[in-house]
Every structure is written in C-alpha cells, then in structure tokens.
Amino acid sequence: MPICSLLLTCAALTIPLSAPADCGGACRGACGDPAAAASATAPAGKLSRAETRHLLLMQDEEKLARDVYNAFAKKWALRPFENIGTRSEPAHLAAVTDLLERYKVRMTPQPAEAGAFRSPDMKKLYDQLIAQGSASAEAALKVGAEIEELDIKDLREGAARARNEEVRTVYRNLEEASIRHLNAFHRNLTARGVTYTPKHLDAATFRGLVEDR
C-alpha cells in the first residue's frame, strides 16, 4: 500500500490550529515520561502541516493495528493478538490522539467502528490484511509482523522529519513498542518453522531489529 497515497488522503482532512489544550490521561506512559505528560498544560510550539498530516496517518495506522489484532484474537485465539490488540494498541492510539487534541487539530472524526477509517486507502489495506490473515494462524502472524514493520518505517520517517520535540518523543516511544511487537510475532512464526520475509524494511534493518532480542 503506497504510503504517499495515505498521506495525501490525510492532507485533505485537517487544518492545524494553535490554541493549547490539556493533555489527556490516556497519553501517560505512552507519550514518554509519565510525570512530564501529567504536568504538561500546553503544547510546546505549533505543529506544521506536514507533522499534522503524519500524525493523522499514524492515528489511522494505530487503529488499523488495533482492529486487525482484535479480529485475529477472536479468530485464532493467539496470545500476541490478544495482548497487543487489547492492551498496547489502544494506548498507542490514545497517545497519538492526545497529541492531536492537545494541539487543537481540527479534523474529520475517526470512525469508532472496527475496520472503519477516514481514508479509503486505509480501509482497503484493512480489508486486504484481514483477508490475508484469515487463511491460517501463520498467515495472521505474518500480517502482524507486516503491520509492525509498516509502523516502524513510518514512525522513523515521521520522527526524522518532525521539528516538534513532543512529536518526536511520542514517535520514538511508539517505535520501541513496535519493535517489541515485531519480535513477538517473529518469535511465534519462528517457533512454527515459518520464515518471514520483510516487506517494508530492508533485510539488514529487519535482521537488526529481530536478532538477539
């Protein structure tokens, strides 16, 4: 799924505003230092249009991960999907959403329904991944690894381009969590004798993330 098309879709959904807002409690622990998150009363600086577009993309991607994992938890009853889908991904989604709310970003509301998205391209990707992972438990685990790969790639790109330190901090923390999730899926695949070929990261980068962890 071309990331540029998702970014272009998000670009039409938002207009950044600069008025401050309090940080909601859901971002604590996922946005970095819990004490710092709890004491923050106003955002530092402003978000650029590029930062806003990318945050909206990551909000949709975190919802994608949550919805796909919850669907596979019901279908395959595998612990990685149950743990990551019900515990980690909701916190990651909240961390990104809290940033958008703190910076008073005006945006098309994200649909609450599982598998529904603002972006038609994200909906198409969701349907594609659900179809792939419904074939077998091994296929579902491969989908999990692919989603985490995509998250890591996009989080790294977003952090590299962001000027706002708060955005970079959230992205770095989310990346660390995605690396742990990638390893969870990779370990499960390896235990089943399944070889996973990376789709969004180059082979050397992927090996560096999953080896010796």
Short mmCIF file of C-alpha atoms in Angstrom, two decimals, residues 22-189:
data_model
loop_
_atom_site.label_atom_id
_atom_site.label_comp_id
_atom_site.label_asym_id
_atom_site.label_seq_id
_atom_site.Cartn_x
_atom_site.Cartn_y
_atom_site.Cartn_z
CA ASP A 22 -4.61 19.94 28.34
CA CYS A 23 -3.02 16.54 27.84
CA GLY A 24 -5.50 13.75 28.47
CA GLY A 25 -4.60 10.99 30.92
CA ALA A 26 -4.57 8.31 28.22
CA CYS A 27 -1.21 9.50 26.90
CA ARG A 28 0.59 8.96 30.20
CA GLY A 29 3.16 6.23 29.89
CA ALA A 30 2.83 6.11 26.12
CA CYS A 31 3.97 9.68 25.39
CA GLY A 32 7.24 9.40 27.28
CA ASP A 33 7.91 10.26 30.90
CA PRO A 34 4.62 9.87 32.86
CA ALA A 35 5.36 12.80 35.16
CA ALA A 36 6.14 15.09 32.26
CA ALA A 37 2.94 14.09 30.50
CA ALA A 38 0.90 14.64 33.63
CA SER A 39 2.35 18.11 34.25
CA ALA A 40 2.10 19.38 30.69
CA THR A 41 -0.61 22.02 30.42
CA ALA A 42 0.09 23.46 26.97
CA PRO A 43 1.72 22.15 23.81
CA ALA A 44 5.23 23.31 23.04
CA GLY A 45 5.10 25.39 19.86
CA LYS A 46 2.92 24.52 16.91
CA LEU A 47 2.51 21.62 14.55
CA SER A 48 3.42 22.10 10.92
CA ARG A 49 1.02 20.90 8.27
CA ALA A 50 3.39 18.02 7.49
CA GLU A 51 3.51 16.99 11.16
CA THR A 52 -0.26 17.16 11.38
CA ARG A 53 -0.76 15.07 8.25
CA HIS A 54 1.67 12.47 9.53
CA LEU A 55 0.03 12.31 12.96
CA LEU A 56 -3.30 11.65 11.27
CA LEU A 57 -1.69 8.87 9.25
CA MET A 58 -0.26 7.33 12.43
CA GLN A 59 -3.62 7.65 14.18
CA ASP A 60 -5.18 5.60 11.39
CA GLU A 61 -2.30 3.10 11.40
CA GLU A 62 -2.59 2.52 15.15
CA LYS A 63 -6.33 1.99 14.75
CA LEU A 64 -5.60 -0.39 11.88
CA ALA A 65 -3.29 -2.43 14.12
CA ARG A 66 -5.78 -2.49 16.98
CA ASP A 67 -8.72 -3.51 14.81
CA VAL A 68 -6.81 -6.19 12.87
CA TYR A 69 -5.30 -7.71 16.03
CA ASN A 70 -8.64 -7.77 17.82
CA ALA A 71 -10.23 -9.50 14.83
CA PHE A 72 -7.47 -12.13 14.75
CA ALA A 73 -7.60 -12.58 18.54
CA LYS A 74 -11.21 -13.71 18.13
CA LYS A 75 -10.49 -15.89 15.11
CA TRP A 76 -7.23 -17.56 16.16
CA ALA A 77 -7.02 -17.03 19.96
CA LEU A 78 -3.26 -16.39 19.79
CA ARG A 79 -1.70 -14.59 22.75
CA PRO A 80 0.22 -11.94 20.74
CA PHE A 81 -3.01 -10.70 19.19
CA GLU A 82 -4.86 -10.79 22.50
CA ASN A 83 -2.16 -8.94 24.43
CA ILE A 84 -1.15 -6.39 21.82
CA GLY A 85 -4.64 -5.77 20.45
CA THR A 86 -6.38 -5.25 23.77
CA ARG A 87 -3.59 -3.62 25.79
CA SER A 88 -0.86 -1.98 23.73
CA GLU A 89 -2.54 -0.71 20.59
CA PRO A 90 -5.36 1.16 22.38
CA ALA A 91 -2.68 3.00 24.38
CA HIS A 92 -0.73 3.79 21.22
CA LEU A 93 -3.85 5.10 19.51
CA ALA A 94 -4.60 7.23 22.57
CA ALA A 95 -1.06 8.65 22.58
CA VAL A 96 -1.39 9.93 19.01
CA THR A 97 -4.97 11.11 19.56
CA ASP A 98 -3.92 13.04 22.67
CA LEU A 99 -1.30 14.92 20.64
CA LEU A 100 -3.87 15.87 18.00
CA GLU A 101 -6.26 17.06 20.72
CA ARG A 102 -3.58 18.94 22.66
CA TYR A 103 -2.67 20.90 19.55
CA LYS A 104 -6.35 21.50 18.75
CA VAL A 105 -6.16 19.92 15.31
CA ARG A 106 -9.47 20.26 13.51
CA MET A 107 -10.07 17.00 11.67
CA THR A 108 -12.64 14.66 10.30
CA PRO A 109 -13.59 12.43 13.27
CA GLN A 110 -12.14 8.96 13.17
CA PRO A 111 -14.93 6.34 12.93
CA ALA A 112 -15.34 4.36 16.15
CA GLU A 113 -16.46 1.21 14.34
CA ALA A 114 -13.85 -1.52 13.98
CA GLY A 115 -12.47 -1.63 10.44
CA ALA A 116 -13.79 1.84 9.54
CA PHE A 117 -11.37 4.63 8.62
CA ARG A 118 -11.33 8.20 7.35
CA SER A 119 -9.09 7.16 4.48
CA PRO A 120 -10.47 4.88 1.76
CA ASP A 121 -6.91 3.62 1.21
CA MET A 122 -6.59 2.62 4.87
CA LYS A 123 -9.93 0.82 4.66
CA LYS A 124 -8.69 -1.03 1.57
CA LEU A 125 -5.50 -2.01 3.40
CA TYR A 126 -7.52 -3.23 6.39
CA ASP A 127 -9.71 -5.43 4.19
CA GLN A 128 -6.64 -6.79 2.40
CA LEU A 129 -4.85 -7.69 5.65
CA ILE A 130 -7.95 -9.27 7.17
CA ALA A 131 -8.34 -11.43 4.07
CA GLN A 132 -4.68 -12.47 4.18
CA GLY A 133 -4.70 -13.32 7.87
CA SER A 134 -7.95 -15.23 7.72
CA ALA A 135 -6.32 -18.01 5.70
CA SER A 136 -4.39 -19.51 8.63
CA ALA A 137 -2.86 -18.70 12.01
CA GLU A 138 0.57 -18.47 10.36
CA ALA A 139 -0.78 -16.02 7.77
CA ALA A 140 -2.27 -13.92 10.57
CA LEU A 141 1.08 -13.80 12.39
CA LYS A 142 2.72 -12.66 9.15
CA VAL A 143 0.16 -9.87 8.91
CA GLY A 144 1.03 -8.83 12.46
CA ALA A 145 4.71 -8.65 11.56
CA GLU A 146 3.94 -6.67 8.43
CA ILE A 147 1.85 -4.12 10.34
CA GLU A 148 4.65 -3.60 12.86
CA GLU A 149 7.15 -3.23 10.04
CA LEU A 150 4.98 -0.56 8.46
CA ASP A 151 4.61 1.23 11.79
CA ILE A 152 8.37 1.25 12.39
CA LYS A 153 9.07 2.55 8.91
CA ASP A 154 6.50 5.35 9.15
CA LEU A 155 7.41 6.29 12.73
CA ARG A 156 11.06 6.61 11.78
CA GLU A 157 10.23 8.73 8.76
CA GLY A 158 7.91 10.93 10.83
CA ALA A 159 10.45 11.40 13.63
CA ALA A 160 13.19 12.27 11.14
CA ARG A 161 11.06 14.98 9.52
CA ALA A 162 9.32 16.36 12.61
CA ARG A 163 10.55 19.62 14.14
CA ASN A 164 8.33 19.35 17.21
CA GLU A 165 10.16 17.60 20.06
CA GLU A 166 6.95 16.32 21.62
CA VAL A 167 6.01 14.59 18.37
CA ARG A 168 9.49 13.08 18.06
CA THR A 169 9.32 11.77 21.66
CA VAL A 170 5.97 10.08 21.09
CA TYR A 171 7.20 8.57 17.82
CA ARG A 172 10.38 7.21 19.45
CA ASN A 173 8.38 5.56 22.24
CA LEU A 174 5.89 4.09 19.81
CA GLU A 175 8.74 2.76 17.67
CA GLU A 176 10.26 0.94 20.65
CA ALA A 177 6.89 -0.67 21.35
CA SER A 178 6.51 -1.65 17.69
CA ILE A 179 9.92 -3.30 17.74
CA ARG A 180 8.83 -5.39 20.73
CA HIS A 181 5.62 -6.33 18.92
CA LEU A 182 7.52 -7.24 15.75
CA ASN A 183 9.71 -9.56 17.80
CA ALA A 184 6.68 -11.18 19.41
CA PHE A 185 5.20 -12.04 16.02
CA HIS A 186 8.58 -13.09 14.63
CA ARG A 187 9.24 -15.44 17.58
CA ASN A 188 5.85 -17.07 17.10
CA LEU A 189 6.49 -17.57 13.40
#
